[in-house]
Amino acid sequence: TAQRDCIILELERLRRINPDLENFFSRDNEEEFFVKNLENVQGDERDKIIISIGYGKTIQGKLTSNFGPLNRQGGERRLNVLITRARLAMEVFCNFSADDLITKDTSSLGLKSLKSFLKYAETGEFLNSYETGKETDSPFEDEVIKVIERLGYQVEPQVGSAGFFIDIAVKDPNKPGKYMLAVECDGASYHSSASARDRDRLRQNVLEAMGWNF
């Protein structure tokens, strides 16, 4: 609400400076220009919607995971309403990237949805990989993880990609939210494949299509 009021005040100031633009803001127009906060955007549609993310990095560059209504139950539905209001085009203003927004398995669905939406706004692609919170497939994988962690890296087991799971994903210390290496250990999904073709070639093709580099 504070962000909405700030934008309205700034618009009023600019309209006084530029009176030639008043026709655009006229209430006689078939579809009146509006500024609304997340909770109040319901059935309103426009050809173009501008989304301003009011939460963001502080002056110190820190980003909290508190995004108001999106953190609460049903927050993903509010986001869905917002991002489906534009008929033709949408612009998103934000002082951080999708990769800056760190989500966990316990994060709210609204927060995870925001991360996916921002990634789509940046790249035109949906996030395909996600942390599942699943355990490793074997004691061997546990040993591999211990060795990688002793080298000073953080890992995430069973990172999913549309039904295909990377056994061990090594997190990139320089790019939060990104992975620098995937480790495959010939685990359960490998052994359960019906043929060598499914196991070795098609699996790699699918994962490469999802953005993993082999």
XYZ file of N, CA and C in Angstrom, residues 33-170:
414
model
N -6.816 4.466 -16.525
C -5.519 4.111 -15.953
C -5.662 3.907 -14.443
N -5.007 2.887 -13.903
C -5.101 2.663 -12.457
C -3.755 2.279 -11.854
N -3.630 2.550 -10.569
C -2.494 2.077 -9.766
C -3.091 1.335 -8.579
N -2.784 0.053 -8.453
C -3.354 -0.752 -7.372
C -2.285 -1.610 -6.722
N -2.481 -1.905 -5.449
C -1.593 -2.840 -4.776
C -2.100 -4.267 -4.993
N -1.248 -5.221 -4.653
C -1.509 -6.627 -4.967
C -2.886 -7.102 -4.497
N -3.273 -6.663 -3.280
C -4.524 -7.164 -2.700
C -5.767 -6.660 -3.432
N -5.635 -5.565 -4.204
C -6.805 -4.939 -4.820
C -6.928 -5.177 -6.327
N -5.991 -5.910 -6.911
C -6.088 -6.219 -8.349
C -6.936 -7.474 -8.502
N -8.121 -7.298 -9.038
C -9.015 -8.441 -9.196
C -9.386 -8.636 -10.668
N -10.550 -8.136 -11.078
C -10.998 -8.390 -12.448
C -10.478 -7.395 -13.458
N -9.605 -6.472 -13.044
C -9.128 -5.431 -13.955
C -8.143 -5.990 -14.972
N -8.416 -5.758 -16.247
C -7.486 -6.129 -17.306
C -7.127 -4.883 -18.107
N -5.917 -4.855 -18.601
C -5.468 -3.772 -19.466
C -4.571 -4.361 -20.546
N -4.407 -3.605 -21.646
C -3.515 -4.083 -22.700
C -2.093 -4.240 -22.178
N -1.677 -3.293 -21.359
C -0.327 -3.338 -20.808
C -0.374 -3.116 -19.298
N 0.351 -3.943 -18.575
C 0.430 -3.843 -17.120
C 1.892 -3.636 -16.720
N 2.131 -2.686 -15.829
C 3.461 -2.450 -15.273
C 3.451 -2.937 -13.828
N 4.339 -3.862 -13.513
C 4.424 -4.415 -12.164
C 5.658 -3.860 -11.472
N 5.472 -3.256 -10.316
C 6.583 -2.754 -9.510
C 6.697 -3.618 -8.260
N 7.824 -4.303 -8.109
C 8.048 -5.133 -6.926
C 8.508 -4.223 -5.789
N 7.647 -3.991 -4.822
C 7.940 -3.036 -3.752
C 8.989 -3.519 -2.769
N 9.154 -4.832 -2.659
C 10.180 -5.381 -1.775
C 11.465 -5.552 -2.575
N 12.623 -5.463 -1.903
C 13.865 -5.629 -2.641
C 15.081 -5.525 -1.757
N 16.229 -5.376 -2.400
C 17.491 -5.278 -1.673
C 17.566 -3.965 -0.897
N 18.176 -4.041 0.262
C 18.421 -2.834 1.051
C 19.639 -2.102 0.479
N 19.944 -0.928 1.041
C 21.130 -0.178 0.619
C 22.390 -1.021 0.803
N 22.368 -1.898 1.816
C 23.520 -2.772 2.079
C 23.562 -3.980 1.143
N 22.562 -4.096 0.257
C 22.540 -5.203 -0.691
C 21.925 -6.475 -0.160
N 21.264 -6.398 0.998
C 20.646 -7.587 1.585
C 19.202 -7.734 1.106
N 18.800 -8.981 0.889
C 17.442 -9.278 0.430
C 16.797 -10.259 1.399
N 15.734 -9.848 2.035
C 15.038 -10.759 2.952
C 14.032 -11.595 2.155
N 13.530 -12.632 2.787
C 12.547 -13.492 2.130
C 11.127 -13.110 2.522
N 10.963 -11.902 3.087
C 9.634 -11.428 3.473
C 9.015 -10.639 2.333
N 7.960 -11.187 1.722
C 7.274 -10.530 0.620
C 5.786 -10.367 0.923
N 5.504 -10.012 2.179
C 4.143 -9.678 2.572
C 3.130 -10.753 2.244
N 2.088 -10.384 1.471
C 0.994 -11.313 1.163
C 1.445 -12.587 0.461
N 2.549 -12.532 -0.287
C 3.012 -13.719 -1.005
C 3.504 -14.802 -0.063
N 3.938 -14.418 1.127
C 4.434 -15.400 2.092
C 3.300 -16.149 2.788
N 2.108 -15.575 2.727
C 0.988 -16.192 3.444
C 0.326 -17.265 2.594
N -0.519 -18.052 3.236
C -1.240 -19.104 2.525
C -2.108 -18.484 1.439
N -2.038 -19.031 0.249
C -2.805 -18.494 -0.875
C -2.109 -17.360 -1.605
N -0.854 -17.047 -1.196
C -0.117 -15.972 -1.842
C 0.095 -16.206 -3.325
N 0.240 -17.485 -3.713
C 0.446 -17.808 -5.126
C -0.776 -17.458 -5.965
N -1.962 -17.501 -5.338
C -3.188 -17.149 -6.081
C -3.240 -15.643 -6.337
N -2.794 -14.861 -5.361
C -2.731 -13.409 -5.559
C -1.775 -13.069 -6.711
N -0.623 -13.737 -6.719
C 0.350 -13.499 -7.785
C -0.234 -13.903 -9.134
N -0.939 -15.013 -9.171
C -1.543 -15.489 -10.411
C -2.536 -14.469 -10.970
N -3.346 -13.881 -10.080
C -4.300 -12.854 -10.513
C -3.555 -11.676 -11.122
N -2.488 -11.247 -10.436
C -1.731 -10.078 -10.891
C -1.125 -10.289 -12.273
N -0.459 -11.413 -12.473
C 0.311 -11.598 -13.707
C -0.542 -12.039 -14.884
N -1.841 -12.198 -14.676
C -2.733 -12.537 -15.793
C -3.633 -11.361 -16.173
N -3.315 -10.158 -15.696
C -4.146 -8.981 -16.004
C -3.794 -8.361 -17.354
N -2.614 -8.647 -17.902
C -2.166 -7.997 -19.136
C -2.592 -8.789 -20.363
N -3.216 -8.083 -21.327
C -3.648 -8.750 -22.561
C -2.508 -8.880 -23.565
N -1.667 -7.834 -23.638
C -0.662 -7.796 -24.701
C 0.771 -7.736 -24.200
N 1.026 -6.983 -23.139
C 2.410 -6.777 -22.714
C 2.483 -6.500 -21.223
N 3.656 -6.763 -20.665
C 3.885 -6.533 -19.245
C 5.341 -6.132 -19.035
N 5.561 -5.189 -18.141
C 6.922 -4.822 -17.756
C 7.046 -4.977 -16.247
N 8.185 -5.500 -15.809
C 8.411 -5.748 -14.393
C 9.613 -4.930 -13.923
N 9.420 -4.132 -12.871
C 10.494 -3.336 -12.293
C 10.871 -3.914 -10.933
N 12.162 -4.214 -10.758
C 12.609 -4.937 -9.578
C 14.094 -4.637 -9.376
N 14.562 -4.518 -8.134
C 15.975 -4.205 -7.925
C 16.817 -5.436 -7.592
N 16.269 -6.630 -7.899
C 17.031 -7.861 -7.716
C 16.616 -8.850 -8.798
N 17.421 -9.875 -9.004
C 17.114 -10.887 -10.027
C 16.497 -12.120 -9.380
N 15.960 -12.988 -10.204
C 15.367 -14.232 -9.697
C 16.400 -15.053 -8.940
N 17.644 -15.059 -9.419
C 18.690 -15.849 -8.773
C 19.051 -15.303 -7.392
N 18.780 -14.008 -7.166
C 19.051 -13.420 -5.847
C 18.061 -13.914 -4.793
N 16.883 -14.345 -5.253
C 15.826 -14.772 -4.335
C 16.018 -16.249 -3.996
N 16.532 -16.518 -2.829
C 16.832 -17.894 -2.423
C 15.584 -18.520 -1.791
N 15.122 -19.611 -2.367
C 13.982 -20.329 -1.800
C 14.437 -21.701 -1.308
N 13.718 -22.201 -0.308
C 14.006 -23.512 0.253
C 12.790 -24.400 0.080
N 12.956 -25.653 0.447
C 11.830 -26.585 0.354
C 10.681 -26.124 1.245
N 11.017 -25.417 2.334
C 9.993 -24.963 3.283
C 9.410 -23.591 2.902
N 9.948 -22.947 1.866
C 9.442 -21.635 1.456
C 8.002 -21.737 0.979
N 7.255 -20.653 1.118
C 5.860 -20.644 0.691
C 5.763 -20.806 -0.819
N 4.643 -21.345 -1.273
C 4.429 -21.530 -2.705
C 4.387 -20.181 -3.415
N 3.899 -19.155 -2.706
C 3.858 -17.821 -3.297
C 5.245 -17.305 -3.611
N 6.204 -17.552 -2.701
C 7.582 -17.105 -2.897
C 8.242 -17.883 -4.037
N 8.020 -19.196 -4.080
C 8.573 -20.014 -5.159
C 7.990 -19.590 -6.510
N 6.703 -19.249 -6.505
C 6.053 -18.815 -7.743
C 6.617 -17.480 -8.215
N 6.896 -16.575 -7.268
C 7.482 -15.284 -7.624
C 8.851 -15.487 -8.273
N 9.646 -16.382 -7.726
C 10.972 -16.669 -8.279
C 10.847 -17.176 -9.720
N 9.915 -18.096 -9.945
C 9.705 -18.632 -11.297
C 9.228 -17.543 -12.253
N 8.329 -16.688 -11.776
C 7.804 -15.612 -12.619
C 8.905 -14.621 -12.992
N 9.732 -14.228 -12.010
C 10.818 -13.289 -12.293
C 11.822 -13.889 -13.278
N 12.079 -15.187 -13.151
C 12.998 -15.845 -14.085
C 12.417 -15.817 -15.492
N 11.120 -16.040 -15.575
C 10.460 -15.997 -16.883
C 10.507 -14.586 -17.463
N 10.297 -13.570 -16.601
C 10.334 -12.182 -17.068
C 11.725 -11.820 -17.583
N 12.764 -12.381 -16.952
C 14.138 -12.082 -17.355
C 14.548 -12.808 -18.627
N 14.160 -14.078 -18.748
C 14.722 -14.937 -19.799
C 13.707 -15.465 -20.807
N 12.420 -15.402 -20.474
C 11.419 -16.014 -21.340
C 11.323 -17.513 -21.141
N 12.027 -18.038 -20.135
C 12.015 -19.468 -19.857
C 11.559 -19.718 -18.426
N 10.820 -20.803 -18.223
C 10.391 -21.168 -16.883
C 11.493 -21.933 -16.174
N 11.546 -21.778 -14.847
C 12.498 -22.558 -14.059
C 12.135 -24.031 -14.167
N 13.079 -24.853 -14.611
C 12.814 -26.278 -14.739
C 13.383 -27.088 -13.581
N 14.447 -26.568 -12.977
C 15.108 -27.306 -11.900
C 14.632 -26.810 -10.542
N 14.444 -27.721 -9.636
C 13.992 -27.324 -8.311
C 14.515 -28.300 -7.275
N 14.676 -27.799 -6.058
C 15.150 -28.631 -4.968
C 13.967 -29.405 -4.394
N 14.102 -30.719 -4.325
C 12.971 -31.563 -3.932
C 12.942 -31.851 -2.440
N 14.096 -31.724 -1.765
C 14.150 -32.083 -0.352
C 14.246 -33.582 -0.133
N 14.393 -34.361 -1.225
C 14.476 -35.818 -1.109
C 15.852 -36.247 -0.611
N 15.880 -37.414 -0.002
C 17.135 -37.977 0.478
C 17.908 -38.586 -0.688
N 19.179 -38.898 -0.433
C 19.995 -39.561 -1.443
C 19.477 -40.975 -1.705
N 19.928 -41.551 -2.843
C 19.470 -42.888 -3.225
C 20.289 -44.006 -2.600
N 21.522 -43.688 -2.168
C 22.394 -44.770 -1.697
C 23.464 -44.250 -0.752
N 24.051 -45.145 0.053
C 25.170 -44.756 0.922
C 26.356 -44.233 0.116
N 26.509 -44.744 -1.112
C 27.609 -44.281 -1.959
C 27.465 -42.782 -2.233
N 26.238 -42.327 -2.528
C 26.009 -40.906 -2.773
C 26.326 -40.083 -1.518
N 25.988 -40.623 -0.356
C 26.313 -39.927 0.894
C 27.817 -39.711 1.019
N 28.607 -40.721 0.635
C 30.062 -40.613 0.716
C 30.596 -39.574 -0.268
N 30.012 -39.551 -1.475
C 30.425 -38.563 -2.486
C 30.141 -37.147 -1.967
N 28.975 -36.958 -1.356
C 28.606 -35.645 -0.808
C 29.595 -35.201 0.261
N 29.984 -36.132 1.133
C 30.940 -35.798 2.199
C 32.259 -35.302 1.617
N 32.720 -35.958 0.551
C 33.985 -35.562 -0.076
C 33.866 -34.163 -0.681
N 32.756 -33.883 -1.375
C 32.561 -32.570 -2.005
C 32.464 -31.481 -0.945
N 31.754 -31.778 0.162
C 31.614 -30.794 1.234
C 32.950 -30.514 1.909
N 33.810 -31.538 1.995
C 35.141 -31.324 2.589
C 35.983 -30.396 1.720
N 35.648 -30.321 0.444
C 36.345 -29.409 -0.465
C 35.839 -27.974 -0.319
N 34.790 -27.794 0.504
C 34.308 -26.448 0.795
C 33.079 -26.020 0.024
N 32.395 -26.960 -0.619
C 31.219 -26.611 -1.420
C 29.935 -27.091 -0.752
N 28.829 -26.404 -1.052
C 27.516 -26.827 -0.587
C 26.840 -27.640 -1.687
N 26.106 -28.663 -1.291
C 25.457 -29.530 -2.280
C 23.975 -29.692 -1.964
N 23.223 -30.106 -2.968
C 21.805 -30.407 -2.816
C 21.532 -31.726 -3.527
N 21.070 -32.762 -2.790
C 20.771 -34.033 -3.454
C 19.414 -34.003 -4.145
N 19.280 -34.802 -5.187
C 17.997 -35.017 -5.872
C 17.348 -33.698 -6.333
N 18.055 -32.968 -7.174
C 17.486 -31.758 -7.764
C 16.693 -32.166 -8.999
N 15.417 -31.801 -9.017
C 14.525 -32.294 -10.058
C 14.452 -31.418 -11.281
N 14.144 -32.050 -12.382
C 13.959 -31.333 -13.633
C 12.907 -32.080 -14.438
N 11.628 -31.679 -14.227
C 10.495 -32.278 -14.945
C 10.493 -33.802 -14.858
N 10.703 -34.336 -13.662
C 10.645 -35.775 -13.479
C 11.999 -36.453 -13.527
N 13.017 -35.752 -14.013
C 14.363 -36.292 -14.027
C 15.140 -35.648 -12.888
N 15.872 -36.472 -12.143
C 16.545 -35.942 -10.968
C 18.060 -36.099 -11.070
N 18.757 -34.984 -10.795
C 20.206 -35.024 -10.684
C 20.533 -35.537 -9.281
N 21.407 -36.540 -9.195
C 21.704 -37.138 -7.887
C 22.287 -36.124 -6.917
N 23.301 -35.371 -7.382
C 23.960 -34.384 -6.514
C 24.232 -33.127 -7.329
N 23.725 -31.986 -6.878
C 23.994 -30.709 -7.541
C 24.867 -29.865 -6.624
N 25.989 -29.372 -7.154
C 26.917 -28.555 -6.374
C 26.560 -27.086 -6.592
